[in-house]
Coordinates of C-alpha atoms in Angstrom, one line a residue:
X1 CA -0.3 0.0 0.1
X2 CA 1.6 3.3 -0.9
X3 CA 1.9 6.0 1.5
X4 CA 0.3 9.0 1.3
X5 CA 1.9 12.6 0.3
X6 CA 0.9 14.6 3.5
X7 CA 1.8 18.0 3.7
X8 CA 3.7 19.8 6.5
X9 CA 0.4 21.4 7.3
X10 CA -1.3 18.3 7.7
X11 CA 1.0 16.7 9.8
X12 CA 1.6 19.7 11.7
X13 CA -1.5 21.1 12.8
X14 CA -1.8 20.9 16.7
X15 CA 1.5 19.1 16.9
X16 CA 2.8 21.3 19.9
X17 CA 2.3 18.3 21.8
X18 CA 5.4 16.7 19.8
X19 CA 7.6 19.9 20.2
X20 CA 6.2 22.6 22.1
X21 CA 8.8 25.0 22.2
X22 CA 11.7 23.4 20.0
X23 CA 12.0 21.0 17.0
X24 CA 14.3 19.1 18.8
X25 CA 11.9 18.6 21.8
X26 CA 10.4 15.0 22.0
X27 CA 7.3 13.1 23.9
X28 CA 9.2 10.1 24.7
X29 CA 12.8 10.0 24.7
X30 CA 14.7 6.6 23.4
X31 CA 18.1 7.9 22.2
X32 CA 20.4 5.4 20.6
X33 CA 23.6 4.5 22.0
X34 CA 26.4 7.0 20.2
X35 CA 28.0 5.1 17.2
X36 CA 31.8 5.6 16.7
X37 CA 33.3 5.1 13.1
X38 CA 34.6 1.5 13.5
X39 CA 36.4 -0.4 10.9
X40 CA 33.4 -3.0 10.2
X41 CA 31.2 0.2 9.3
X42 CA 33.9 1.5 7.1
X43 CA 34.3 -1.5 5.3
X44 CA 30.3 -2.3 5.1
X45 CA 30.1 1.4 3.8
X46 CA 32.8 0.7 1.3
X47 CA 30.6 -2.4 -0.3
X48 CA 27.7 -0.6 -0.8
X49 CA 30.4 2.0 -2.7
X50 CA 28.0 5.2 -2.6
X51 CA 26.0 7.6 -0.5
X52 CA 23.2 9.9 -2.0
X53 CA 23.0 13.2 -0.1
X54 CA 19.7 15.1 -0.8
X55 CA 20.7 18.9 1.1
X56 CA 19.6 22.7 0.4
X57 CA 23.0 23.5 1.5
X58 CA 25.0 26.2 -1.1
X59 CA 26.6 23.7 -3.7
X60 CA 30.1 24.7 -3.3
X61 CA 30.1 23.9 0.4
X62 CA 28.2 20.7 -0.5
X63 CA 30.8 19.7 -3.0
X64 CA 33.6 20.3 -1.0
X65 CA 32.2 18.2 2.0
X66 CA 31.2 15.8 -0.5
X67 CA 35.0 15.8 -1.8
X68 CA 36.6 15.6 1.3
X69 CA 34.7 12.5 2.6
X70 CA 35.4 10.9 -0.5
X71 CA 39.2 11.7 -0.3
X72 CA 39.1 10.0 3.5
X73 CA 37.0 7.0 2.6
X74 CA 38.3 5.7 -1.4
X75 CA 35.9 3.6 -3.0
X76 CA 32.7 5.8 -1.5
X77 CA 31.2 8.2 -3.8
X78 CA 29.0 10.9 -2.8
X79 CA 26.2 11.8 -5.1
X80 CA 25.2 15.3 -4.4
X81 CA 21.3 16.4 -5.3
X82 CA 21.0 19.7 -4.2
X83 CA 17.9 22.1 -4.4
X84 CA 16.1 24.1 -2.5
X85 CA 14.4 23.1 1.1
X86 CA 11.0 23.1 -0.1
X87 CA 11.4 21.4 -3.3
X88 CA 13.8 18.4 -1.3
X89 CA 11.0 18.1 1.5
X90 CA 8.3 17.7 -1.9
X91 CA 10.5 15.0 -3.6
X92 CA 11.2 12.6 -0.6
X93 CA 7.3 12.9 -0.2
X94 CA 6.7 12.2 -3.6
X95 CA 9.5 9.2 -4.0
X96 CA 8.3 7.5 -0.4
X97 CA 4.6 7.9 -1.8
X98 CA 5.7 5.9 -4.8
X99 CA 8.0 3.5 -2.7
X100 CA 11.2 4.8 -4.4
X101 CA 14.1 5.0 -2.0
X102 CA 16.8 7.0 -3.5
X103 CA 17.8 9.1 -0.4
X104 CA 20.4 8.0 2.3
X105 CA 21.3 11.5 4.3
X106 CA 19.1 14.5 3.9
X107 CA 19.8 18.2 5.3
X108 CA 17.4 20.6 5.0
X109 CA 17.0 24.6 6.1
X110 CA 13.5 24.4 7.1
X111 CA 13.9 22.5 10.5
X112 CA 10.0 21.7 10.5
X113 CA 10.3 19.0 7.8
X114 CA 12.3 17.2 10.3
X115 CA 9.2 16.7 12.4
X116 CA 7.0 15.9 9.6
X117 CA 9.7 12.6 8.3
X118 CA 9.9 11.8 12.3
X119 CA 6.1 11.7 13.0
X120 CA 5.7 9.4 9.8
X121 CA 8.6 6.8 11.0
X122 CA 10.9 7.4 8.2
X123 CA 13.6 8.6 10.2
X124 CA 16.5 5.9 11.3
X125 CA 17.7 7.2 15.0
X126 CA 21.3 7.3 14.5
X127 CA 23.8 9.0 17.0
X128 CA 26.9 10.2 15.8
X129 CA 29.7 9.8 18.6
X130 CA 30.4 13.8 18.3
X131 CA 26.8 14.7 18.4
X132 CA 26.4 12.6 21.5
X133 CA 29.6 13.7 23.1
X134 CA 29.4 17.8 22.1
X135 CA 26.6 19.1 20.8
X136 CA 23.9 21.1 23.1
X137 CA 21.2 19.5 24.2
X138 CA 18.9 22.0 22.3
X139 CA 20.5 20.9 19.0
X140 CA 20.0 17.0 19.0
X141 CA 17.3 15.4 18.9
X142 CA 16.4 13.2 21.8
X143 CA 15.5 10.2 20.0
X144 CA 18.4 10.3 18.0
X145 CA 16.7 11.1 14.8
X146 CA 18.5 14.5 13.4
X147 CA 20.9 17.1 15.2
X148 CA 21.5 20.5 13.8
X149 CA 24.0 20.1 10.8
X150 CA 24.4 24.2 10.4
X151 CA 23.2 27.1 12.4
X152 CA 23.0 30.9 11.2
X153 CA 21.5 34.1 12.0
X154 CA 19.3 36.8 9.9
X155 CA 20.9 39.8 10.1
X156 CA 20.9 43.5 9.1
X157 CA 23.6 45.0 7.0
X158 CA 24.7 48.4 5.3
X159 CA 27.2 49.3 2.1
X160 CA 30.1 51.0 3.8
X161 CA 30.6 53.1 1.0
X162 CA 27.3 54.8 1.4
X163 CA 26.5 54.8 4.9
X164 CA 29.4 55.9 7.7
X165 CA 29.7 53.2 10.7
X166 CA 28.7 55.8 13.3
X167 CA 25.5 56.9 11.5
X168 CA 24.7 53.1 10.6
X169 CA 21.2 51.3 11.9
X170 CA 22.1 49.6 15.1
X171 CA 19.0 47.6 15.8
X172 CA 15.5 47.0 13.9
X173 CA 14.2 50.1 15.4
X174 CA 16.6 52.0 13.7
X175 CA 15.3 51.0 10.3
X176 CA 12.0 53.0 10.9
X177 CA 13.8 56.1 10.9
X178 CA 12.9 58.5 8.0
X179 CA 16.4 58.8 6.5
X180 CA 16.0 54.9 5.6
X181 CA 13.1 55.9 3.3
X182 CA 13.8 53.9 -0.1
X183 CA 17.4 53.2 0.9
X184 CA 16.3 49.6 2.6
X185 CA 16.4 46.4 0.5
X186 CA 14.7 43.2 1.9
X187 CA 13.8 39.4 1.0
X188 CA 10.4 37.8 1.0
X189 CA 8.9 34.9 3.7
X190 CA 6.8 33.5 0.9
X191 CA 10.1 32.8 -1.3
X192 CA 12.8 32.2 1.6
X193 CA 12.7 29.8 4.3
X194 CA 15.0 31.6 6.2
X195 CA 13.2 34.9 6.1
X196 CA 10.0 33.0 7.0
X197 CA 11.6 31.9 9.6
X198 CA 13.1 35.1 10.5
X199 CA 9.1 37.2 10.1
X200 CA 7.8 34.8 12.5
X201 CA 10.7 35.5 15.4
X202 CA 10.4 39.1 14.9
X203 CA 6.4 39.0 14.7
X204 CA 6.5 37.4 17.8
X205 CA 9.2 39.6 19.1
X206 CA 8.4 43.2 18.1
X207 CA 4.7 42.9 16.9
X208 CA 3.4 43.0 13.5
X209 CA 3.3 46.8 13.9
X210 CA 6.7 46.9 13.5
X211 CA 6.4 45.4 9.9
X212 CA 3.2 47.8 9.5
X213 CA 5.9 50.8 9.9
X214 CA 8.9 49.1 7.9
X215 CA 6.4 49.0 5.2
X216 CA 6.0 52.2 5.0
X217 CA 9.9 52.8 4.2
X218 CA 9.4 52.0 0.5
X219 CA 11.6 48.5 0.7
X220 CA 13.1 47.3 -2.0
X221 CA 11.6 43.6 -2.3
X222 CA 13.6 40.9 -3.4
X223 CA 12.9 37.0 -3.0
X224 CA 15.6 34.7 -1.4
X225 CA 17.8 35.5 1.6
X226 CA 21.1 35.6 -0.5
X227 CA 19.6 38.4 -2.4
X228 CA 20.0 41.4 -0.2
X229 CA 23.6 40.8 0.2
X230 CA 24.1 41.0 -3.3
X231 CA 21.9 44.2 -3.7
X232 CA 24.2 45.7 -0.8
X233 CA 27.3 44.8 -2.5
X234 CA 26.4 46.4 -5.5
X235 CA 25.3 49.6 -4.2
X236 CA 21.6 49.2 -5.2
X237 CA 20.2 50.0 -1.7
X238 CA 22.7 51.1 1.2
X239 CA 21.3 49.1 4.4
X240 CA 19.5 45.9 4.1
X241 CA 16.6 44.6 6.9
X242 CA 17.5 40.8 6.7
X243 CA 19.3 38.6 4.9
X244 CA 21.8 35.7 5.4
X245 CA 24.9 36.3 7.7
X246 CA 26.8 33.7 5.6
X247 CA 26.2 35.5 2.1
X248 CA 27.3 38.3 4.0
X249 CA 30.8 36.4 5.3
X250 CA 31.4 35.3 1.6
X251 CA 30.7 39.3 0.4
X252 CA 33.0 40.5 2.9
X253 CA 35.5 38.0 2.5
X254 CA 35.9 38.9 -1.3
X255 CA 36.3 42.5 -0.9
X256 CA 32.4 43.9 -1.0
X257 CA 31.8 47.1 0.7
X258 CA 29.4 45.3 3.3
X259 CA 29.2 45.3 6.9
X260 CA 27.0 43.4 9.4
X261 CA 24.6 44.5 12.0
X262 CA 23.5 42.5 14.6
X263 CA 20.4 43.8 16.4
X264 CA 20.1 45.0 19.9
X265 CA 16.9 43.3 19.9
X266 CA 18.3 39.9 18.8
X267 CA 19.0 38.3 15.4
X268 CA 16.9 35.4 14.3
X269 CA 18.0 32.2 14.8
X270 CA 18.0 29.4 11.6
X271 CA 19.0 25.8 11.8
X272 CA 19.1 23.2 9.4
X273 CA 19.7 19.4 10.5
X274 CA 20.9 16.4 9.4
X275 CA 19.2 12.9 9.3
X276 CA 19.2 9.6 8.1
X277 CA 16.4 7.7 6.6
X278 CA 14.9 4.3 7.3
X279 CA 14.8 2.8 4.0
X280 CA 17.8 4.6 2.9
X281 CA 19.4 2.5 0.0
X282 CA 23.1 2.4 1.4
X283 CA 22.4 2.0 5.0
X284 CA 26.2 1.7 6.2
X285 CA 27.3 4.6 4.0
X286 CA 24.9 6.7 4.9
X287 CA 25.8 6.1 8.8
X288 CA 29.7 7.0 7.6
X289 CA 28.3 10.1 6.2
X290 CA 26.6 11.2 8.8
X291 CA 29.2 10.9 11.0
X292 CA 31.9 12.4 9.2
X293 CA 29.1 15.4 8.6
X294 CA 29.3 16.5 12.7
X295 CA 33.2 15.7 12.4
X296 CA 35.3 18.9 13.2
X297 CA 36.7 18.4 9.8
X298 CA 33.6 18.6 8.1
X299 CA 32.3 21.5 10.3
X300 CA 35.3 23.4 10.0
X301 CA 34.6 23.2 6.0
X302 CA 31.5 23.9 6.3
X303 CA 32.6 27.3 8.5
X304 CA 35.3 28.3 6.9
X305 CA 33.6 27.5 3.3
X306 CA 30.4 28.1 3.7
X307 CA 30.4 30.7 6.4
X308 CA 28.1 28.8 8.3
X309 CA 28.0 28.4 12.1
X310 CA 29.0 25.0 14.0
X311 CA 27.7 23.6 17.2
X312 CA 30.9 21.7 17.4
X313 CA 33.2 23.2 20.3
X314 CA 36.4 22.1 18.2
X315 CA 35.6 24.5 15.4
X316 CA 37.5 27.7 15.1
X317 CA 35.6 30.9 13.7
X318 CA 37.7 32.7 11.0
X319 CA 39.3 36.0 12.3
X320 CA 36.9 38.7 12.0
X321 CA 33.6 36.7 12.8
X322 CA 31.5 37.8 15.7
X323 CA 31.7 34.6 17.8
X324 CA 28.7 32.6 17.4
X325 CA 28.0 32.5 21.5
X326 CA 28.2 36.4 21.5
X327 CA 25.6 36.9 19.5
X328 CA 22.0 37.9 20.8
X329 CA 19.6 35.3 19.3
X330 CA 16.1 35.1 19.1
X331 CA 14.3 31.7 19.4
X332 CA 13.7 29.6 17.2
X333 CA 10.3 27.6 16.9
X334 CA 9.8 25.7 13.8
X335 CA 6.6 24.3 14.5
X336 CA 5.0 27.5 14.9
X337 CA 6.2 28.7 11.9
X338 CA 5.0 26.2 10.2
X339 CA 1.3 26.5 12.0
X340 CA 1.2 30.1 11.1
X341 CA 3.3 30.3 7.5
X342 CA 0.4 31.1 5.4
X343 CA -1.1 33.5 7.8
X344 CA 2.4 34.7 7.4
X345 CA 2.6 35.2 4.2
X346 CA -0.8 36.9 3.5
X347 CA -0.2 39.4 5.9
X348 CA 3.4 40.5 4.8
X349 CA 2.1 40.3 1.2
X350 CA -0.7 42.4 2.0
X351 CA 1.6 45.0 3.9
X352 CA 4.3 45.2 1.5
X353 CA 2.3 45.2 -1.5
X354 CA 4.0 42.0 -2.9

C-alpha cells in the first residue's frame, strides 16, 4: 500500500504536543547509544560504494564536504542532489509515496521538515559520536533521529561606501528612521525559508506593528535571503533589513563594501538539521557520511567555505567573525512557523504589496 503524500501543514496541525517550544523537543526520549566510526562500518560502507545526499546547502559547500569525505574514504562516492529546502521536502514525499527509496542522508534549512519525517516514522535513529559528546541538548533530537548540521542568523547590514559606521542602524527600530526611506532592501517570506523563520520570530518579539511601520519605508522587495547582501554589495541599496549572515561573510571576504549588524533586539536564529532515512539504499555509507558531517573536519569546512555556524566546540571561527556565542539571538520555534506560515505570508504580502 502506497504511503499518502502528506503536507507539513497536515502533519503539524496541533503538533505542539510533539514540540512545544523547540524542534528538538520530544514526548518520549529513546536515544540510541552513541555510534563511533569503526573499521567494520567503513568496510560495510565501502561494499555499498556510494551515498546519496539530498541537501539545500549551497552547492559549492556541499561539494567540498563530499570531496573531503571521498578523499578520507576512497571507494565511496557521494552523489549530491542540491535544491531548495521546500523542493527537497516535496521530492522525498513524492518518492516515499511511490515507494522509491533513493535518499540516504538529508539536510534541510527548514527544521519543520524533520518533525514531519519523524512523525511519519521514516527517519532512522543514529547518534554520531561527536553529536553525543559535544552537541548542546537543544541541537540534537532526544530520540537520535536528527541534529543541527548548520546554523546561522538573519542579520541587518549596510554598504560601507554609502553609510558611515556611526550612522548605520544598530537595531530593527533604527530602520524605521525616515532617513532610510527608499534605501532599504528586504527578502520575502513567501520565497525564503530563512525569511519565513525570521519573520515569525520578529513578529512574535517585535509585533506586527513593526512590519506595518517598516512597510512604509518604501522597501526594495527581493526574494531569496541571499539577495539583500548582493544588492547591498552592488550599491543598489545602502541598507538591508534582513539577509543571510553567511552570504554577508562571503561578500566581505571577497572585498565587497558591506558590514554586518547584529540587531540589539536579537537576531533571528535559523538551524539546518541532518538525518538518515530508514529505507536508505546505502545504510552503512549513510551512517559513515552522517558521522563525517558532524566531525570537526566537515564542520570546519562548512564554517570556512560556507560561512555557516557550527555547534561543534572544536571548530574555530575565522578571524573577524563575531563568535556565535556572543550574538544575541531570538528563539527558534519551527512548529509555530509551520502552523502560521500561510497567515504570515498573507499578512506580509498585504503590508508590502507583493
